[in-house]
Coordinates of N, CA and C in Angstrom, one line a residue:
M1 N 9.9 -0.2 100.9 CA 9.1 -1.4 100.9 C 9.6 -2.4 102.0
S2 N 8.7 -3.0 102.7 CA 9.1 -3.9 103.8 C 9.7 -5.2 103.2
D3 N 10.3 -6.0 104.1 CA 10.8 -7.3 103.7 C 9.7 -8.2 103.1
T4 N 8.6 -8.2 103.8 CA 7.5 -9.0 103.4 C 7.0 -8.6 102.0
A5 N 6.9 -7.3 101.8 CA 6.5 -6.8 100.5 C 7.5 -7.1 99.4
N6 N 8.8 -7.0 99.7 CA 9.8 -7.4 98.8 C 9.7 -8.9 98.4
R7 N 9.5 -9.7 99.3 CA 9.3 -11.2 99.0 C 8.1 -11.4 98.1
T8 N 7.0 -10.7 98.4 CA 5.8 -10.8 97.6 C 6.0 -10.3 96.2
A9 N 6.8 -9.2 96.1 CA 7.0 -8.6 94.8 C 7.9 -9.4 93.9
V10 N 8.7 -10.2 94.5 CA 9.7 -11.0 93.6 C 8.9 -12.1 92.9
F11 N 9.0 -12.0 91.6 CA 8.3 -12.9 90.7 C 9.2 -13.0 89.5
N12 N 9.1 -14.1 88.7 CA 9.9 -14.3 87.6 C 9.2 -13.6 86.4
F13 N 9.5 -12.3 86.3 CA 8.9 -11.4 85.3 C 9.4 -11.9 83.9
S14 N 10.7 -12.3 83.8 CA 11.2 -12.7 82.5 C 10.4 -13.9 81.9
S15 N 10.1 -14.9 82.8 CA 9.3 -16.0 82.3 C 7.9 -15.6 81.9
A16 N 7.3 -14.6 82.6 CA 6.0 -14.1 82.2 C 6.1 -13.4 80.9
I17 N 7.1 -12.6 80.7 CA 7.3 -11.9 79.4 C 7.4 -12.9 78.3
Q18 N 8.2 -14.0 78.5 CA 8.4 -15.0 77.4 C 7.1 -15.8 77.2
A19 N 6.4 -16.1 78.2 CA 5.1 -16.8 78.1 C 4.1 -16.0 77.3
H20 N 4.0 -14.8 77.6 CA 3.0 -13.9 76.9 C 3.5 -13.6 75.4
T21 N 4.8 -13.5 75.2 CA 5.3 -13.3 73.9 C 5.1 -14.6 73.0
N22 N 5.2 -15.7 73.7 CA 5.0 -17.0 73.0 C 3.5 -17.1 72.4
W23 N 2.6 -16.5 73.0 CA 1.2 -16.6 72.5 C 1.1 -16.1 71.0
K24 N 1.8 -15.1 70.7 CA 1.8 -14.6 69.3 C 2.3 -15.7 68.4
L25 N 3.4 -16.4 68.7 CA 3.9 -17.4 67.9 C 3.0 -18.6 67.8
R26 N 2.4 -19.0 69.0 CA 1.5 -20.1 69.0 C 0.3 -19.9 68.1
L27 N -0.3 -18.7 68.2 CA -1.5 -18.3 67.4 C -1.1 -18.2 66.0
A28 N 0.0 -17.6 65.7 CA 0.4 -17.4 64.3 C 0.7 -18.8 63.6
T29 N 1.3 -19.7 64.4 CA 1.6 -21.1 63.8 C 0.2 -21.8 63.5
N30 N -0.7 -21.6 64.4 CA -2.0 -22.3 64.2 C -2.8 -21.6 63.0
C31 N -2.4 -20.5 62.6 CA -3.0 -19.8 61.4 C -2.5 -20.4 60.1
K32 N -1.2 -20.8 60.1 CA -0.5 -21.2 58.9 C -0.7 -22.7 58.6
I33 N -0.8 -23.5 59.5 CA -1.0 -24.9 59.3 C -2.1 -25.5 60.1
A34 N -2.4 -26.7 59.8 CA -3.5 -27.4 60.7 C -3.0 -27.2 62.1
P35 N -3.9 -26.8 63.0 CA -3.4 -26.5 64.4 C -2.6 -27.7 65.0
L36 N -1.5 -27.3 65.5 CA -0.6 -28.2 66.1 C -1.1 -28.6 67.5
E37 N -1.9 -27.7 68.1 CA -2.4 -27.9 69.4 C -3.8 -27.4 69.5
K38 N -4.6 -28.0 70.3 CA -6.0 -27.6 70.5 C -5.9 -26.5 71.6
I39 N -6.3 -25.3 71.3 CA -6.2 -24.2 72.3 C -7.6 -24.2 73.0
D40 N -7.6 -24.2 74.3 CA -8.8 -24.1 75.0 C -9.2 -22.6 75.1
V41 N -10.1 -22.2 74.3 CA -10.4 -20.8 74.2 C -11.0 -20.2 75.5
A42 N -11.8 -21.0 76.2 CA -12.4 -20.5 77.4 C -11.3 -20.4 78.5
A43 N -10.4 -21.3 78.6 CA -9.3 -21.2 79.5 C -8.4 -20.0 79.2
L44 N -8.1 -19.8 77.9 CA -7.2 -18.7 77.5 C -7.8 -17.4 77.8
A45 N -9.1 -17.3 77.8 CA -9.8 -16.0 78.1 C -9.7 -15.6 79.5
K46 N -9.4 -16.6 80.4 CA -9.3 -16.3 81.8 C -7.9 -15.7 82.1
D47 N -7.8 -14.7 82.9 CA -6.6 -14.1 83.3 C -5.9 -14.6 84.6
N48 N -6.5 -15.6 85.1 CA -6.0 -16.1 86.4 C -5.5 -17.6 86.3
V49 N -5.3 -18.0 85.1 CA -4.8 -19.4 84.9 C -3.3 -19.5 84.7
C50 N -2.7 -18.6 84.0 CA -1.3 -18.6 83.7 C -0.5 -18.2 85.0
A51 N 0.8 -18.5 85.0 CA 1.6 -18.2 86.2 C 1.5 -16.7 86.6
L52 N 1.5 -15.8 85.6 CA 1.4 -14.4 85.9 C 0.0 -14.1 86.5
G53 N -1.0 -14.6 86.0 CA -2.4 -14.4 86.5 C -2.6 -14.9 87.9
K54 N -2.0 -16.1 88.2 CA -2.0 -16.6 89.5 C -1.3 -15.7 90.5
W55 N -0.2 -15.1 90.1 CA 0.5 -14.2 91.0 C -0.3 -12.9 91.1
L56 N -0.8 -12.3 90.0 CA -1.6 -11.1 90.1 C -2.8 -11.2 91.0
H57 N -3.4 -12.4 91.0 CA -4.6 -12.6 91.8 C -4.3 -13.2 93.1
G58 N -3.0 -13.5 93.4 CA -2.6 -14.1 94.6 C -1.7 -13.1 95.4
D59 N -0.4 -13.6 95.5 CA 0.6 -12.8 96.3 C 0.8 -11.4 95.7
G60 N 0.7 -11.3 94.5 CA 0.9 -9.9 93.8 C -0.1 -8.9 94.3
R61 N -1.2 -9.3 94.8 CA -2.2 -8.3 95.2 C -1.7 -7.4 96.4
A62 N -0.6 -7.8 97.0 CA 0.0 -6.9 98.0 C 0.4 -5.6 97.4
H63 N 0.5 -5.5 96.1 CA 0.9 -4.3 95.3 C -0.2 -3.6 94.6
V64 N -1.5 -3.8 95.1 CA -2.6 -3.3 94.4 C -2.6 -1.7 94.4
A65 N -1.9 -1.1 95.3 CA -1.9 0.4 95.3 C -0.8 0.9 94.3
H66 N 0.0 0.1 93.8 CA 1.0 0.5 92.8 C 0.4 0.7 91.4
A67 N 0.6 1.8 90.9 CA -0.1 2.2 89.6 C 0.3 1.2 88.5
R68 N 1.5 0.8 88.4 CA 1.9 -0.2 87.3 C 1.3 -1.6 87.6
F69 N 1.1 -1.9 88.8 CA 0.4 -3.2 89.1 C -1.0 -3.2 88.6
R70 N -1.7 -2.1 88.9 CA -3.1 -2.0 88.5 C -3.2 -2.0 86.9
E71 N -2.2 -1.3 86.3 CA -2.2 -1.3 84.8 C -2.0 -2.7 84.3
L72 N -1.1 -3.4 84.9 CA -0.8 -4.8 84.5 C -2.0 -5.7 84.6
V73 N -2.7 -5.6 85.8 CA -3.9 -6.4 86.0 C -4.9 -6.1 84.8
D74 N -5.2 -4.9 84.5 CA -6.1 -4.5 83.5 C -5.7 -5.0 82.1
A75 N -4.4 -4.7 81.8 CA -3.9 -5.0 80.5 C -3.8 -6.6 80.3
H76 N -3.4 -7.3 81.3 CA -3.3 -8.7 81.3 C -4.6 -9.4 81.0
A77 N -5.7 -8.9 81.7 CA -7.0 -9.4 81.5 C -7.5 -9.2 80.1
A78 N -7.2 -8.0 79.6 CA -7.6 -7.6 78.2 C -6.8 -8.4 77.2
F79 N -5.6 -8.6 77.5 CA -4.7 -9.5 76.6 C -5.3 -10.9 76.4
H80 N -5.7 -11.5 77.6 CA -6.2 -12.8 77.5 C -7.5 -12.9 76.7
R81 N -8.4 -11.9 76.9 CA -9.6 -11.9 76.2 C -9.4 -11.7 74.7
S82 N -8.4 -10.9 74.3 CA -8.1 -10.7 72.9 C -7.4 -11.9 72.3
A83 N -6.5 -12.6 73.0 CA -5.9 -13.8 72.5 C -7.0 -14.9 72.3
A84 N -7.9 -15.0 73.3 CA -9.0 -16.0 73.1 C -9.9 -15.7 71.9
A85 N -10.1 -14.4 71.7 CA -10.9 -14.1 70.5 C -10.2 -14.5 69.2
L86 N -8.9 -14.3 69.2 CA -8.1 -14.8 68.0 C -8.1 -16.3 67.9
A87 N -8.0 -17.0 69.0 CA -8.0 -18.5 69.0 C -9.4 -18.9 68.5
A88 N -10.4 -18.2 68.9 CA -11.8 -18.6 68.4 C -11.9 -18.4 66.9
L89 N -11.3 -17.3 66.4 CA -11.3 -17.1 64.9 C -10.6 -18.3 64.2
I90 N -9.5 -18.7 64.7 CA -8.7 -19.8 64.2 C -9.6 -21.1 64.2
E91 N -10.2 -21.3 65.4 CA -11.0 -22.5 65.6 C -12.1 -22.6 64.6
H92 N -12.7 -21.4 64.2 CA -13.8 -21.4 63.3 C -13.4 -21.2 61.9
G93 N -12.1 -21.5 61.6 CA -11.6 -21.5 60.2 C -11.3 -20.1 59.6
K94 N -11.3 -19.1 60.4 CA -11.0 -17.7 59.9 C -9.5 -17.4 60.2
R95 N -8.7 -18.3 59.6 CA -7.2 -18.2 59.9 C -6.6 -16.9 59.2
E96 N -7.1 -16.6 58.1 CA -6.5 -15.4 57.4 C -6.8 -14.1 58.2
E97 N -8.1 -14.0 58.7 CA -8.5 -12.9 59.5 C -7.7 -12.8 60.8
A98 N -7.5 -14.0 61.4 CA -6.8 -14.0 62.7 C -5.3 -13.6 62.4
A99 N -4.7 -14.2 61.3 CA -3.3 -13.9 61.0 C -3.1 -12.4 60.8
A100 N -4.0 -11.8 60.1 CA -3.9 -10.3 59.8 C -3.9 -9.5 61.1
L101 N -4.8 -10.0 62.1 CA -4.8 -9.3 63.4 C -3.6 -9.5 64.2
I102 N -3.1 -10.8 64.1 CA -1.9 -11.1 64.9 C -0.7 -10.3 64.4
N103 N -0.6 -10.1 63.1 CA 0.5 -9.4 62.5 C 0.4 -7.9 62.4
S104 N -0.8 -7.4 62.7 CA -1.0 -5.9 62.6 C -0.5 -5.2 63.9
R105 N 0.4 -4.2 63.7 CA 0.8 -3.5 64.9 C -0.3 -2.6 65.5
D106 N -1.4 -2.4 64.7 CA -2.5 -1.6 65.1 C -3.6 -2.5 65.8
S107 N -3.5 -3.8 65.8 CA -4.6 -4.6 66.3 C -4.6 -4.5 67.9
E108 N -5.7 -4.8 68.4 CA -5.8 -4.8 69.9 C -4.9 -5.8 70.5
F109 N -4.8 -7.0 69.9 CA -3.9 -8.0 70.4 C -2.5 -7.5 70.5
C110 N -2.0 -7.0 69.4 CA -0.6 -6.5 69.4 C -0.3 -5.4 70.4
K111 N -1.3 -4.4 70.5 CA -1.1 -3.3 71.4 C -1.1 -3.8 72.8
L112 N -2.0 -4.7 73.1 CA -2.1 -5.3 74.5 C -0.9 -6.1 74.8
S113 N -0.4 -6.9 73.9 CA 0.8 -7.7 74.1 C 2.0 -6.8 74.4
L114 N 2.2 -5.7 73.6 CA 3.3 -4.8 73.9 C 3.1 -4.1 75.3
R115 N 1.9 -3.8 75.6 CA 1.6 -3.1 76.9 C 1.9 -4.0 78.0
V116 N 1.5 -5.3 78.0 CA 1.8 -6.2 79.1 C 3.3 -6.4 79.2
V117 N 3.9 -6.6 78.1 CA 5.4 -6.8 78.2 C 6.1 -5.6 78.7
G118 N 5.7 -4.4 78.3 CA 6.3 -3.2 78.7 C 6.1 -3.0 80.2
V119 N 4.9 -3.3 80.8 CA 4.7 -3.1 82.2 C 5.5 -4.2 83.0
L120 N 5.5 -5.4 82.4 CA 6.3 -6.4 83.1 C 7.8 -6.0 83.1
M121 N 8.3 -5.5 82.1 CA 9.7 -5.0 82.1 C 10.0 -3.9 83.1
A122 N 9.0 -3.0 83.2 CA 9.2 -1.9 84.2 C 9.1 -2.5 85.6
L123 N 8.2 -3.4 85.9 CA 8.1 -4.0 87.2 C 9.4 -4.8 87.5
R124 N 9.9 -5.5 86.5 CA 11.1 -6.3 86.7 C 12.3 -5.4 87.1
S125 N 12.4 -4.2 86.4 CA 13.4 -3.3 86.8 C 13.2 -2.7 88.2
E126 N 12.0 -2.5 88.6 CA 11.7 -1.9 89.9 C 11.9 -2.9 91.0
F127 N 11.3 -4.1 90.8 CA 11.2 -5.1 91.9 C 12.3 -6.1 91.9
G128 N 12.9 -6.3 90.8 CA 13.9 -7.4 90.7 C 13.2 -8.7 90.2
E129 N 13.8 -9.8 90.4 CA 13.3 -11.0 89.8 C 13.6 -12.2 90.7
A130 N 12.7 -13.2 90.7 CA 12.9 -14.4 91.5 C 14.0 -15.2 90.9

């Protein structure tokens, strides 16, 4: 990998892992009590708003040929759509239904969350970290 590619690859993967892991806690908290925060469902559905998404659609595109990068782009977009669907359920008063999905290891949200974190961990091991 060239020096330019290495600089482009360097990203704070640990922060992205933490940020995406925090969504489960944020959504679960909003299921249990009156929402502590207003979640913008439309913004959450977008995969290019968070720091990871900005990198994936910006400097990270230098790695589009990398299989794990392509997997991350797809999983990350699906994760955001799934999280937004859960936030919409909560917003519409379907907190028990949302909580069941958040806590189910078989739910799309949980599978996507694990997939995103797993790929981020693999990329962190391969590329290093900012």
